[in-house]
XYZ file of C-alpha atoms in Angstrom:
641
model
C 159.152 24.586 25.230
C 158.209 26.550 28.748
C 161.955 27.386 29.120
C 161.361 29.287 25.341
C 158.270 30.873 26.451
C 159.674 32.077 29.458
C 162.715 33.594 27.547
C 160.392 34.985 25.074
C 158.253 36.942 28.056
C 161.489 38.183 28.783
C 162.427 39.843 25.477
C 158.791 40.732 24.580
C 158.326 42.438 28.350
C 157.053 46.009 26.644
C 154.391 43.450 24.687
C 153.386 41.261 27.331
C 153.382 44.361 29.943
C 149.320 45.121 28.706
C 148.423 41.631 29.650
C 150.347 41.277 33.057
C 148.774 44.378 34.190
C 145.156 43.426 32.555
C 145.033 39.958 34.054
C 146.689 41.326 37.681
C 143.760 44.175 37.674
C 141.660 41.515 37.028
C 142.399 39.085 39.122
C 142.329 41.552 41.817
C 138.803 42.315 41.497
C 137.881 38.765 41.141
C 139.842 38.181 44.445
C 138.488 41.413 46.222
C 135.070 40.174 45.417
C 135.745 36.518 46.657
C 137.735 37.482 49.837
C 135.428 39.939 50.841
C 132.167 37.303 49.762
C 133.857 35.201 51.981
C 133.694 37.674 55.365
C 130.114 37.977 54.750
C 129.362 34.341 54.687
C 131.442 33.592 57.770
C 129.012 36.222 59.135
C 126.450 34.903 60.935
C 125.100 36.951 63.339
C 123.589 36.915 66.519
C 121.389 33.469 67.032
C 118.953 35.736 69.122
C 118.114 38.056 65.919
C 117.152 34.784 63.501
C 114.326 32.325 63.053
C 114.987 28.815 61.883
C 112.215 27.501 59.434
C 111.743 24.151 57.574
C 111.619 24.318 53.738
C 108.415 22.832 52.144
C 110.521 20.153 49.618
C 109.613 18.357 46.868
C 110.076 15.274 45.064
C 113.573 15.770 44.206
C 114.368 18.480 47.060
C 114.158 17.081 50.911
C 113.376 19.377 53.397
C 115.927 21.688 54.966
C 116.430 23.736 57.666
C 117.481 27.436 57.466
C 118.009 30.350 59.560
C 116.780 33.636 58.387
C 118.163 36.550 59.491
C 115.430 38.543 61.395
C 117.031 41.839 61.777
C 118.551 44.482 59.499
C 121.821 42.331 59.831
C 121.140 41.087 56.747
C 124.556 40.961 54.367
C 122.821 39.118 51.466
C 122.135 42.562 49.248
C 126.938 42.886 49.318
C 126.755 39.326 48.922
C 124.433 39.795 45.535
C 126.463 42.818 44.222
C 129.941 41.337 44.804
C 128.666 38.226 42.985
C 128.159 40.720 39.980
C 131.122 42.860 40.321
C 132.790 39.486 40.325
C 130.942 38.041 37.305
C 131.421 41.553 35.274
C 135.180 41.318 36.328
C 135.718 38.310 34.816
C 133.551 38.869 31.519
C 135.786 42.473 30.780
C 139.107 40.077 32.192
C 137.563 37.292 29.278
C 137.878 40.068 26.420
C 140.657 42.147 27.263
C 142.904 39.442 27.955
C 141.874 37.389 24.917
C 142.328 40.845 22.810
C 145.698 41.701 24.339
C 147.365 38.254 23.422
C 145.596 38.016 19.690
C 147.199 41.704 19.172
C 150.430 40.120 20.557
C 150.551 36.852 17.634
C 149.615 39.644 15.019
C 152.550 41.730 15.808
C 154.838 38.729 16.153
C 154.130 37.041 12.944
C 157.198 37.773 11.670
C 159.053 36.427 14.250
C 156.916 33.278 14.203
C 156.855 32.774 10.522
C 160.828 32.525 11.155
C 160.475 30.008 13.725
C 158.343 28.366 11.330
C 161.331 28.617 8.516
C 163.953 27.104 11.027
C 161.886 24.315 11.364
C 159.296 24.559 14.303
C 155.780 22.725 13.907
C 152.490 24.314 14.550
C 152.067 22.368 17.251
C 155.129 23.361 18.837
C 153.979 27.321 18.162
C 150.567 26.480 19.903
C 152.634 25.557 22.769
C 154.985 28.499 22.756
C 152.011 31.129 22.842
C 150.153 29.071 25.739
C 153.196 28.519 27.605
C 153.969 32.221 26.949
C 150.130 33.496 28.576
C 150.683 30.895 31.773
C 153.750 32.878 32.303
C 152.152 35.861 32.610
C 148.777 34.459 33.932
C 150.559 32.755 36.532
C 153.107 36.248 37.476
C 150.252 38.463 37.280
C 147.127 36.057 39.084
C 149.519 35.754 42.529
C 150.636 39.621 41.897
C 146.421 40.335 41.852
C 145.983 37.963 44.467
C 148.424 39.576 47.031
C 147.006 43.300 46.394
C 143.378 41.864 46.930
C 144.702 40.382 50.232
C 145.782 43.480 50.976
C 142.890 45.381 49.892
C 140.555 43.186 51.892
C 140.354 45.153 55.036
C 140.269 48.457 53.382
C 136.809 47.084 51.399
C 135.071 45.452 54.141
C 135.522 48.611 56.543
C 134.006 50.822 54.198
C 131.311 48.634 53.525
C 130.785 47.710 57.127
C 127.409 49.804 58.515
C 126.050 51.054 55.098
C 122.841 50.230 53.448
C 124.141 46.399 52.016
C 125.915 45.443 55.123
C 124.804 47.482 57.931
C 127.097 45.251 60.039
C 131.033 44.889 61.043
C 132.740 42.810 58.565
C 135.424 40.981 59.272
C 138.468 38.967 56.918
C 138.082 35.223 56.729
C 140.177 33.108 55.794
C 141.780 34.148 52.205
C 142.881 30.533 51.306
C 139.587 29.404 49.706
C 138.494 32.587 48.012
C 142.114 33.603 46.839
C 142.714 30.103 45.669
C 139.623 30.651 43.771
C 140.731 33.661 42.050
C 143.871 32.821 40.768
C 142.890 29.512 39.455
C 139.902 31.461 37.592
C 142.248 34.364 36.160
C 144.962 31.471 35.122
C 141.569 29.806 33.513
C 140.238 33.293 31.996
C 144.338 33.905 30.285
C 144.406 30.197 28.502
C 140.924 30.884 27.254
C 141.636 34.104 25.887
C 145.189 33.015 24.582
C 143.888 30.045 22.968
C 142.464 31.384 19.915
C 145.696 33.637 19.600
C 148.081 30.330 19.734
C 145.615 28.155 16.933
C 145.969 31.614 14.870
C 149.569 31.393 15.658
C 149.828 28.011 14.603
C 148.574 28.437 10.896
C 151.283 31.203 10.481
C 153.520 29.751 7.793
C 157.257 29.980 6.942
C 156.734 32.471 4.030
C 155.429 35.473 6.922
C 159.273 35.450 7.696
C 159.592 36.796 4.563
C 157.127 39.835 4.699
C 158.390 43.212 5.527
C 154.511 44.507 5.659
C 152.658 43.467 8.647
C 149.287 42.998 6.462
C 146.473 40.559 8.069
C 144.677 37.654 6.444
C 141.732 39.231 4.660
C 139.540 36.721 6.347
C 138.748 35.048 9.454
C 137.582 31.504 9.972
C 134.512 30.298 9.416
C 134.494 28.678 13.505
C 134.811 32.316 14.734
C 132.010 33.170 12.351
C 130.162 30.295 13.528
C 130.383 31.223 17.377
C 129.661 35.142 16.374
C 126.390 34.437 14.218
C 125.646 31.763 17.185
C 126.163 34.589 20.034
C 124.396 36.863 18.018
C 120.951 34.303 17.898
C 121.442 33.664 21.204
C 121.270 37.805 22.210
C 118.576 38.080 19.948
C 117.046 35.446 22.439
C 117.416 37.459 25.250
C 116.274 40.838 23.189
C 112.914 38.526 22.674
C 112.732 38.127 26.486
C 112.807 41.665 28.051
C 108.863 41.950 27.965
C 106.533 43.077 29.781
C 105.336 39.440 31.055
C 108.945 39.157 32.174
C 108.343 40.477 35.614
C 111.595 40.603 37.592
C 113.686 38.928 35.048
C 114.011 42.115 33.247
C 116.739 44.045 34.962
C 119.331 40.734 35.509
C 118.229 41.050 31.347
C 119.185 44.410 30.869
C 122.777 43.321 32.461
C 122.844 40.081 30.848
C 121.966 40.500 26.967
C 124.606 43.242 26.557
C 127.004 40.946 27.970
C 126.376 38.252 24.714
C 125.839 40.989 22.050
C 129.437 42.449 23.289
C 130.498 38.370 22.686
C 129.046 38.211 19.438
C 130.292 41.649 18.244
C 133.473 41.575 18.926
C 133.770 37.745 17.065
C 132.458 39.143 14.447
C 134.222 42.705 14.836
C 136.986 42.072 11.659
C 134.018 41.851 9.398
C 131.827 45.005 10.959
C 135.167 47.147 12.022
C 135.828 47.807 8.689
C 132.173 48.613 6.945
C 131.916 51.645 9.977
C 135.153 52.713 9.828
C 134.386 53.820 5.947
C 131.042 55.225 6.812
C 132.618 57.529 9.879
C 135.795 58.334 7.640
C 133.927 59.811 4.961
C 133.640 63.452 6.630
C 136.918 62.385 8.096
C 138.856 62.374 5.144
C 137.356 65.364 3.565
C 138.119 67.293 6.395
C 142.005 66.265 7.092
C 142.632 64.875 3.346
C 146.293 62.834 3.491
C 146.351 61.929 7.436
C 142.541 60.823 7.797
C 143.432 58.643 4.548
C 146.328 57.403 6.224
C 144.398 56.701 9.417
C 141.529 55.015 7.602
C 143.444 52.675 5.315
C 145.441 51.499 8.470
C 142.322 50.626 10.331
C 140.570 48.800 7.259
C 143.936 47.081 6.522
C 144.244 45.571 9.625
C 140.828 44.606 11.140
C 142.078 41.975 13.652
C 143.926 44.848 15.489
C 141.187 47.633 15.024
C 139.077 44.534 16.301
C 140.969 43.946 19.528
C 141.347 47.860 20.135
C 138.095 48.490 20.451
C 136.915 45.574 22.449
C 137.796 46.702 25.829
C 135.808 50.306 24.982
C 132.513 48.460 23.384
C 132.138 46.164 26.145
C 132.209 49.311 28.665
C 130.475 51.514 26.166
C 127.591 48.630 25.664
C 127.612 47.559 29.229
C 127.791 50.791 31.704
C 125.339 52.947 29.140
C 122.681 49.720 29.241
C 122.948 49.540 33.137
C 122.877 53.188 33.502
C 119.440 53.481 30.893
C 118.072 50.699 32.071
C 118.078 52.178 35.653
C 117.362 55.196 34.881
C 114.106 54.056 33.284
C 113.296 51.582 36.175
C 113.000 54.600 38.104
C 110.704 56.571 36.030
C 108.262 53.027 35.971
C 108.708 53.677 39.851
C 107.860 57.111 39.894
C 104.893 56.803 37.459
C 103.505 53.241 39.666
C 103.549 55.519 43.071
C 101.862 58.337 41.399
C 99.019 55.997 40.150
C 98.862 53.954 43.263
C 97.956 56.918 46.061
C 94.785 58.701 45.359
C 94.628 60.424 48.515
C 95.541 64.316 48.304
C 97.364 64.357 51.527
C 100.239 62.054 53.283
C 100.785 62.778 56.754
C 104.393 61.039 57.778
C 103.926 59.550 61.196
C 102.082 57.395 63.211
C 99.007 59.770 63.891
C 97.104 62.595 62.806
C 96.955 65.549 65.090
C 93.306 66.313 64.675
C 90.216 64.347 62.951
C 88.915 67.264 61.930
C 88.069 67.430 58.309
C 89.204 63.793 57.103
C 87.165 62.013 55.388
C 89.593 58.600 55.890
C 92.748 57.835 57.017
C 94.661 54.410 55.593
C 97.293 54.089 58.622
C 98.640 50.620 57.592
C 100.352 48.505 60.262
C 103.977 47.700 58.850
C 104.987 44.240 59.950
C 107.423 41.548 58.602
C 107.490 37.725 58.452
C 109.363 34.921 56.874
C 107.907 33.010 53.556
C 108.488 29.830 53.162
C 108.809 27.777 49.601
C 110.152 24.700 48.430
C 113.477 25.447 48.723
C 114.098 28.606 50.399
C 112.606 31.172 52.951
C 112.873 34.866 52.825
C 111.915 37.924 55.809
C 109.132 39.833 53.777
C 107.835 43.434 54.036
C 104.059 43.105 54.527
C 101.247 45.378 55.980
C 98.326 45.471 57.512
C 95.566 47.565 55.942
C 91.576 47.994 56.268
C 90.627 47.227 52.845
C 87.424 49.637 53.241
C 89.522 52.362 53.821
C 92.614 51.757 52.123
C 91.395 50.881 48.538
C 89.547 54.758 48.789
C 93.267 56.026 49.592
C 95.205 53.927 47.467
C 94.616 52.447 43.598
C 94.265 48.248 44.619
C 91.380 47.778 42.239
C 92.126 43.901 42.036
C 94.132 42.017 38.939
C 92.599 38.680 40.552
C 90.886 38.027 43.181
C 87.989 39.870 45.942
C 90.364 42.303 48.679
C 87.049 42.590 50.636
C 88.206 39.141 51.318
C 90.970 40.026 53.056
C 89.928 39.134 56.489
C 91.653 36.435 59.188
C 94.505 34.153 58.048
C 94.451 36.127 53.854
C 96.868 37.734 52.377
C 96.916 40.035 48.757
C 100.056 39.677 46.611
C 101.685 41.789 44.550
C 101.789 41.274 40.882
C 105.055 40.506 40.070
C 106.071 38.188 43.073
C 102.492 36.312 42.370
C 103.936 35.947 38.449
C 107.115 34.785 39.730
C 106.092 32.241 41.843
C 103.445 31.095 40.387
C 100.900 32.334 43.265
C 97.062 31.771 42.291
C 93.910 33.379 44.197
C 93.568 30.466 46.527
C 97.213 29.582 47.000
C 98.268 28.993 50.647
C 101.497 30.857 51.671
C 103.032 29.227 54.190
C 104.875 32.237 56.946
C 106.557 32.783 60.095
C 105.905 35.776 61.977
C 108.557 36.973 63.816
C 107.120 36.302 67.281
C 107.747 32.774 65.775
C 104.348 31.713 65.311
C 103.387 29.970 61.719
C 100.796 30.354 60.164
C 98.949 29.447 56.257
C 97.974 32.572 54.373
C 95.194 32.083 51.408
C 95.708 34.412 48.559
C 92.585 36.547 48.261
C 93.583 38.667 46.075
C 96.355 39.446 43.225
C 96.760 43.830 43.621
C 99.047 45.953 41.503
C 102.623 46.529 42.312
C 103.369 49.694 43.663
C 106.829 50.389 45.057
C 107.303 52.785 48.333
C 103.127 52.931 48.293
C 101.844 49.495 48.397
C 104.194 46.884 49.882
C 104.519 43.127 48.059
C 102.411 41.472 51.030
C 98.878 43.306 52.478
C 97.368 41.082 55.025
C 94.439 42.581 57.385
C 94.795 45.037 59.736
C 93.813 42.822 62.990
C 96.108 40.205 61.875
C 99.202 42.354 61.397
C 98.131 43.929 65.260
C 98.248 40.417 66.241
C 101.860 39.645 65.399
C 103.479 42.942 65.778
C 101.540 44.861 68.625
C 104.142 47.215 69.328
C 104.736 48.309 65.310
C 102.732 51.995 64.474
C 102.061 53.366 61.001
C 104.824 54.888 59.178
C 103.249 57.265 56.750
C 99.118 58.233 56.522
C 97.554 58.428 53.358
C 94.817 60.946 54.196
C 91.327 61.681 52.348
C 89.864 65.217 53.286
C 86.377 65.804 53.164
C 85.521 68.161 50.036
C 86.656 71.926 50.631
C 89.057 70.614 53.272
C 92.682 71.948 52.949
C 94.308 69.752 55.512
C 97.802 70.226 54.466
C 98.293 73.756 56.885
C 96.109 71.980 59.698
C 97.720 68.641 60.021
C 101.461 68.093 61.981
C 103.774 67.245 58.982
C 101.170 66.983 55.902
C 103.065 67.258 52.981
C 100.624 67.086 49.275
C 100.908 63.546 47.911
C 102.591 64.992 45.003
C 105.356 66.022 47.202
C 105.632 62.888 48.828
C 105.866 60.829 45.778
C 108.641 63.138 44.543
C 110.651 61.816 47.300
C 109.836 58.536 47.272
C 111.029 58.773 43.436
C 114.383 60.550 44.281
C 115.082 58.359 47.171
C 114.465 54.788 44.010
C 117.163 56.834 41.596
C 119.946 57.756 44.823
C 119.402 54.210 45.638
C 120.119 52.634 41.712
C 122.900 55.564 41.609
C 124.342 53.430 44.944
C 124.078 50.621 43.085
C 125.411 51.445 40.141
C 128.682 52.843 42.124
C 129.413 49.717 43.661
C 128.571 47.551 40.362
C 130.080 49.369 37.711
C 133.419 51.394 39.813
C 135.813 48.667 39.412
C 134.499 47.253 36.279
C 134.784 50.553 34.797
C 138.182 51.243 36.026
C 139.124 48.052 35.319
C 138.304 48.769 31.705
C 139.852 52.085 31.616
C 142.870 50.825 32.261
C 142.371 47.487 29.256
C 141.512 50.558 26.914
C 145.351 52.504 27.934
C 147.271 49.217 27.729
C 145.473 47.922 24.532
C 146.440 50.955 22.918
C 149.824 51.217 24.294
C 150.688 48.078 23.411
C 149.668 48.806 19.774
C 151.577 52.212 19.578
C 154.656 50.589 20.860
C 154.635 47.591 18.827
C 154.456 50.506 15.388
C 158.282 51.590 16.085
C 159.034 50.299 12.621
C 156.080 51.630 11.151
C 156.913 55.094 12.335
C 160.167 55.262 11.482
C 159.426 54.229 8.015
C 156.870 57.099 7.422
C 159.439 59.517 8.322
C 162.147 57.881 6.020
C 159.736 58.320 3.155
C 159.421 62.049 4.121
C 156.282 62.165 6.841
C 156.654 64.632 9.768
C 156.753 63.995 13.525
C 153.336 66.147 13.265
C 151.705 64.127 9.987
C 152.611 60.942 12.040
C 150.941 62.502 15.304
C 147.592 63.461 13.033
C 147.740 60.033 11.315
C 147.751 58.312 14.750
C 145.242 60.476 16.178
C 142.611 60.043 13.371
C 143.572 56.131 13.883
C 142.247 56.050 17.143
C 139.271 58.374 16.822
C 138.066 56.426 14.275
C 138.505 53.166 16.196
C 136.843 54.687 19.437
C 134.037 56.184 17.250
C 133.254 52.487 15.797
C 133.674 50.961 18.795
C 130.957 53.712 20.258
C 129.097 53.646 17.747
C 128.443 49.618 18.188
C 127.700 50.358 22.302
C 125.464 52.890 21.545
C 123.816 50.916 19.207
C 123.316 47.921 21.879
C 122.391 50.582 25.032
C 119.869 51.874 22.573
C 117.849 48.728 21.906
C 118.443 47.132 25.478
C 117.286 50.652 26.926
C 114.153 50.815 24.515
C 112.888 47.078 24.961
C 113.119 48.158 29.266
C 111.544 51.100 28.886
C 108.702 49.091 27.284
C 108.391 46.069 29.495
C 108.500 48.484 32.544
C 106.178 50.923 31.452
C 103.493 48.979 29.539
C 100.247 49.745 30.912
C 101.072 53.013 33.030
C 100.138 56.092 32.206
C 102.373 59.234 31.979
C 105.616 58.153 32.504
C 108.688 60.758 32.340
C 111.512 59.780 30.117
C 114.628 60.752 32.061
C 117.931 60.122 30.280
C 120.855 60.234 32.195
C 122.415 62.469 29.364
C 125.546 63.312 31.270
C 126.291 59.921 32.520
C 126.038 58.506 29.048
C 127.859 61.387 27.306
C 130.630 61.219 30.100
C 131.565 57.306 29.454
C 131.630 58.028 25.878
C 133.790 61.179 26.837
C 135.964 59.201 28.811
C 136.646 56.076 26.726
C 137.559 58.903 23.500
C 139.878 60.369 25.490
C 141.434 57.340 26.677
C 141.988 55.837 23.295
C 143.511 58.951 22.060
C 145.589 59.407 24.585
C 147.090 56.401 24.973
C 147.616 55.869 21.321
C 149.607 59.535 21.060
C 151.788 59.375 24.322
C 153.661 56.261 22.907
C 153.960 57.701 19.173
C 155.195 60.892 20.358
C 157.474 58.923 22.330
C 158.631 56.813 20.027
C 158.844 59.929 17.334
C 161.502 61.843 19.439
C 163.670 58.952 20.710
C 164.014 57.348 16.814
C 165.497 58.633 13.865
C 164.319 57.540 10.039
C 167.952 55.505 10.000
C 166.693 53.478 12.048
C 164.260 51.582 9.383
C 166.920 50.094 8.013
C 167.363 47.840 11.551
């Protein structure tokens, strides 16, 4: 049966070309990710620049030993984004490859409702179609694999000395991670082409016999099952992304798109069509015979509609949720640092050129130091601050807790670490500074989070002195006394409105940084799903098209028909992304911003508007090159083949 397959690849290569080149892209990224995951783990650095600490434990934990980078060497922020490069990869790789082989069965049933007639078994049909995607998984994994190899170098020398890995990067060993990577994109194309074979499967002899290629008007109740089950499970997630969530909510905001794309898309033959008549109402008023055309075609076959638009809704969904949900993280950031500094005047620097006219000045002592916890230890930002002065300067009006307190061996934690780990006024916090002295911090205090103003850790003043003797003030948050313009007397004063303008822009260039690295391949990735899904659907309507122009249709009627199609499927397949970016961007607006004051709504209009440009043009561009290539290279004789 793998000797048919493999001849079957062969004659099908214009069918099956969609899925080598989905799964290679795919695998590529997935082994890009891995090999270059790999460099930063065998990165250690220097021994010199680290501090080894012993975990706390617990009853079913022992203690362990780590070392914790001390220095900005520190390759764990790559390490975090190629995990989720990698984990997007495979999700879009998931979809498009499962799409790519279920449009394959549904343009070969036919051809497999004759092998049923000659005399083949289900069984042996199942086996065909799965022997048929480990062909091509197993072709176009070591073809990804190879190009990632290649690639590696490339990657890690541009990443090398930038903000995630301001360090040299060097390739490890590709065995491992490559090894990983093809055995998880052989994995990902016999889970997506395992549906497609049980369809397969159920095709009977009598499909030999049809000269339309019309779809069963209904899909099984196990794929309705798993959607409606998806679909409770997003709803979940939707339930989660509150504001008690803490830092939960942006892994959310990637996360719950992710299962509402699952669920949609199961469930896609049943939706597909109920849009597709809604957005083809001013359609087919407009362009009469060819928008009919193009609507009946995409309600008649909602299993290929389906897997057309499932590479631009997971995209669509995806990118615009990441991109809101950003977007609004930084106006929550912008709004916390304006309501956290409450002096007039920020002086950046480590002194004040004159003491002339200030009423107080809150020079905080910057220092850092390792946290221990059960099962892990992490270098912290802290500072030390005179509570007298600073809580004049800055809004730290308790949530918990006394910060007059604050004195020897105390420490005040932000909100949203003290929700996460469970820190109570009174909690001990065990920490190593980095002049590798330990010491037990009591929580005093429980203060508001304020990002770029007030650090997660505030400790006292003659503490942080202690430990880091050498560090000065990076930024003064100055008090005048009344009538005092200090702004044109003091050595680079800036008005704190001015400062927290930058302190805003430099939160959205960072998320923009981000979002580069995250989304790039993935989105690339699924621009190139979108052109092959379509392709592959064009070329596989030869027959079609040449029909239409026996019965009398144009070249140019044809063109129209085919360019309404795939409108109307990009449109529905928008429409459902915009739909999910909506509700995940409104429920993280919500949870970000309850209880602040003020906060700007900045929408990243062109982003948004650009991926829905992009995708639109894509789908209607790869469904017209084929046709019109098809069109001038067939003649309407040639229905009778």
């Amino acid at each position: 049966m793998f000797y048919v397959s493999r001849q079957t690849v062969g004659r099908h290569r214009a069918l099956y070309a969609g899925s080598f080149i989905a799964l290679a892209v795919g695998v590529f990224l997935l082994g890009l990710a891995a090999t270059a995951t790999a460099a930063t783990i065998a990165y250690d650095g220097p021994l010199a620049a680290s501090i080894t600490v012993t975990t706390l434990g617990s009853p079913d934990t022992p203690p362990e030993q780590l070392r914790v980078p001390t220095t900005d060497a520190d390759v764990s922020g790559l390490q975090t984004v190629l995990s989720m490069v990698g984990t997007l990869a495979g999700f879009i790789t998931i979809f498009v490859i499962a799409s790519t082989f279920a449009f394959a069965v549904a343009s070969r049933r036919r051809e497999i409702g004759l092998l049923r007639l000659i005399g083949a078994t289900p069984r042996q049909v199942r086996r065909m179609i799965l022997g048929e995607a480990l062909v091509v998984a197993i072709a176009a994994a070591l073809t990804g694999a190879v190009l990632a190899q290649l690639a590696t170098p490339l990657l890690l020398s541009k990443a090398s000395y930038t903000e995630l890995a301001p360090v040299k990067l060097e390739p490890a060993s590709p065995w491992v991670p490559l090894s990983i990577a093809v055995g998880a994109g052989v994995l990902v194309a016999m889970l997506g082409a395992r549906s497609a074979a049980r369809r397969a499967g159920r095709v009977g002899p009598i499909d030999a016999l049809r000269e339309a290629a019309l779809e069963p008007p209904r899909i099984g109740p196990v794929r309705i099952a798993f959607g409606l089950l998806f679909l409770a499970g997003s709803i979940t997630l939707l339930a989660l992304i509150r504001p008690s969530t803490g830092e939960g909510v942006m892994p959310l905001a990637m996360f719950t798109p992710m299962l509402l794309v699952i669920a949609l898309t199961l469930l896609a033959p049943l939706i597909v069509p109920w849009i597709s008549r809604l957005w083809s109402l001013p359609l087919t008023r407009w362009t009469q015979v060819s928008g009919l055309l193009a609507r009946s075609n995409v309600i008649a076959a909602p299993r290929r509609s389906a897997s057309l638009a499932a590479p631009i809704l997971s995209i669509s969904a995806i990118a615009g949720s990441m991109v809101l949900s950003l977007s609004f993280a930084a106006d929550s950031a912008e709004a916390a640092i304006r309501d956290a500094v409450r002096a007039p005047v920020v002086v950046a620097g480590s002194q004040l050129s004159s003491t002339t006219g200030v009423a107080a000045a809150d020079a905080g002592i910057p220092l850092q130091f390792v946290r221990i916890s059960q099962d892990d230890a992490q270098l912290e930002d802290a500072e030390g601050i005179d509570p007298a002065v600073a809580v004049r300067t800055r809004q730290l009006t308790p949530i918990a807790g006394d910060l007059a307190r604050l004195t020897g061996n105390t420490v005040a934690v932000g909100k949203e670490t003290a929700g996460f780990e469970h820190y109570r006024v009174g909690d001990e916090v065990p920490v190593t500074f980095l002049d590798r002295t330990s010491a037990k911090l009591r929580i005093v205090a429980i203060v508001p989070d304020a990002f770029g103003a007030n650090p997660t850790f505030l400790v006292p003043l003659e503490l942080a002195r202690k430990h880091a003797p050498t560090a000065e003030p990076e930024r003064i948050f100055v008090l005048p006394e009344p009538g005092v313009d200090l702004v044109g007397k003091l050595d680079n004063a800036v008005p704190a409105a001015e400062w927290e303008a930058e302190q805003a822009a430099g939160v959205r260039k960072g998320d923009q940084f981000g979002l580069i690295l995250l989304l790039g391949p993935a989105a690339l990735y699924s621009a190139i799903a979108i052109a092959n899904t379509l392709l592959m659907g064009s070329l596989q309507r030869r027959h079609e098209f040449v029909t239409s122009r026996l019965l009398g249709a144009t070249p140019a009627q044809i063109r129209r028909m085919v360019l309404w199609e795939s409108s109307l499927v990009g449109v529905v397949a928008l429409s459902l992304g915009t739909a999910i970016t909506v509700t995940v961007g409104i429920l993280i607006r919500h949870a970000l911003t309850s209880g602040v004051a003020d906060v700007p709504v900045t929408v990243p209009w062109g982003v948004l508007l650009g991926i829905a440009a992009i995708c639109l043009t894509l789908a209607v561009g790869s469904a017209l090159a084929p046709t019109t290539y098809i069109l001038r290279r067939s003649q309407p004789s040639g229905a009778l083949d």
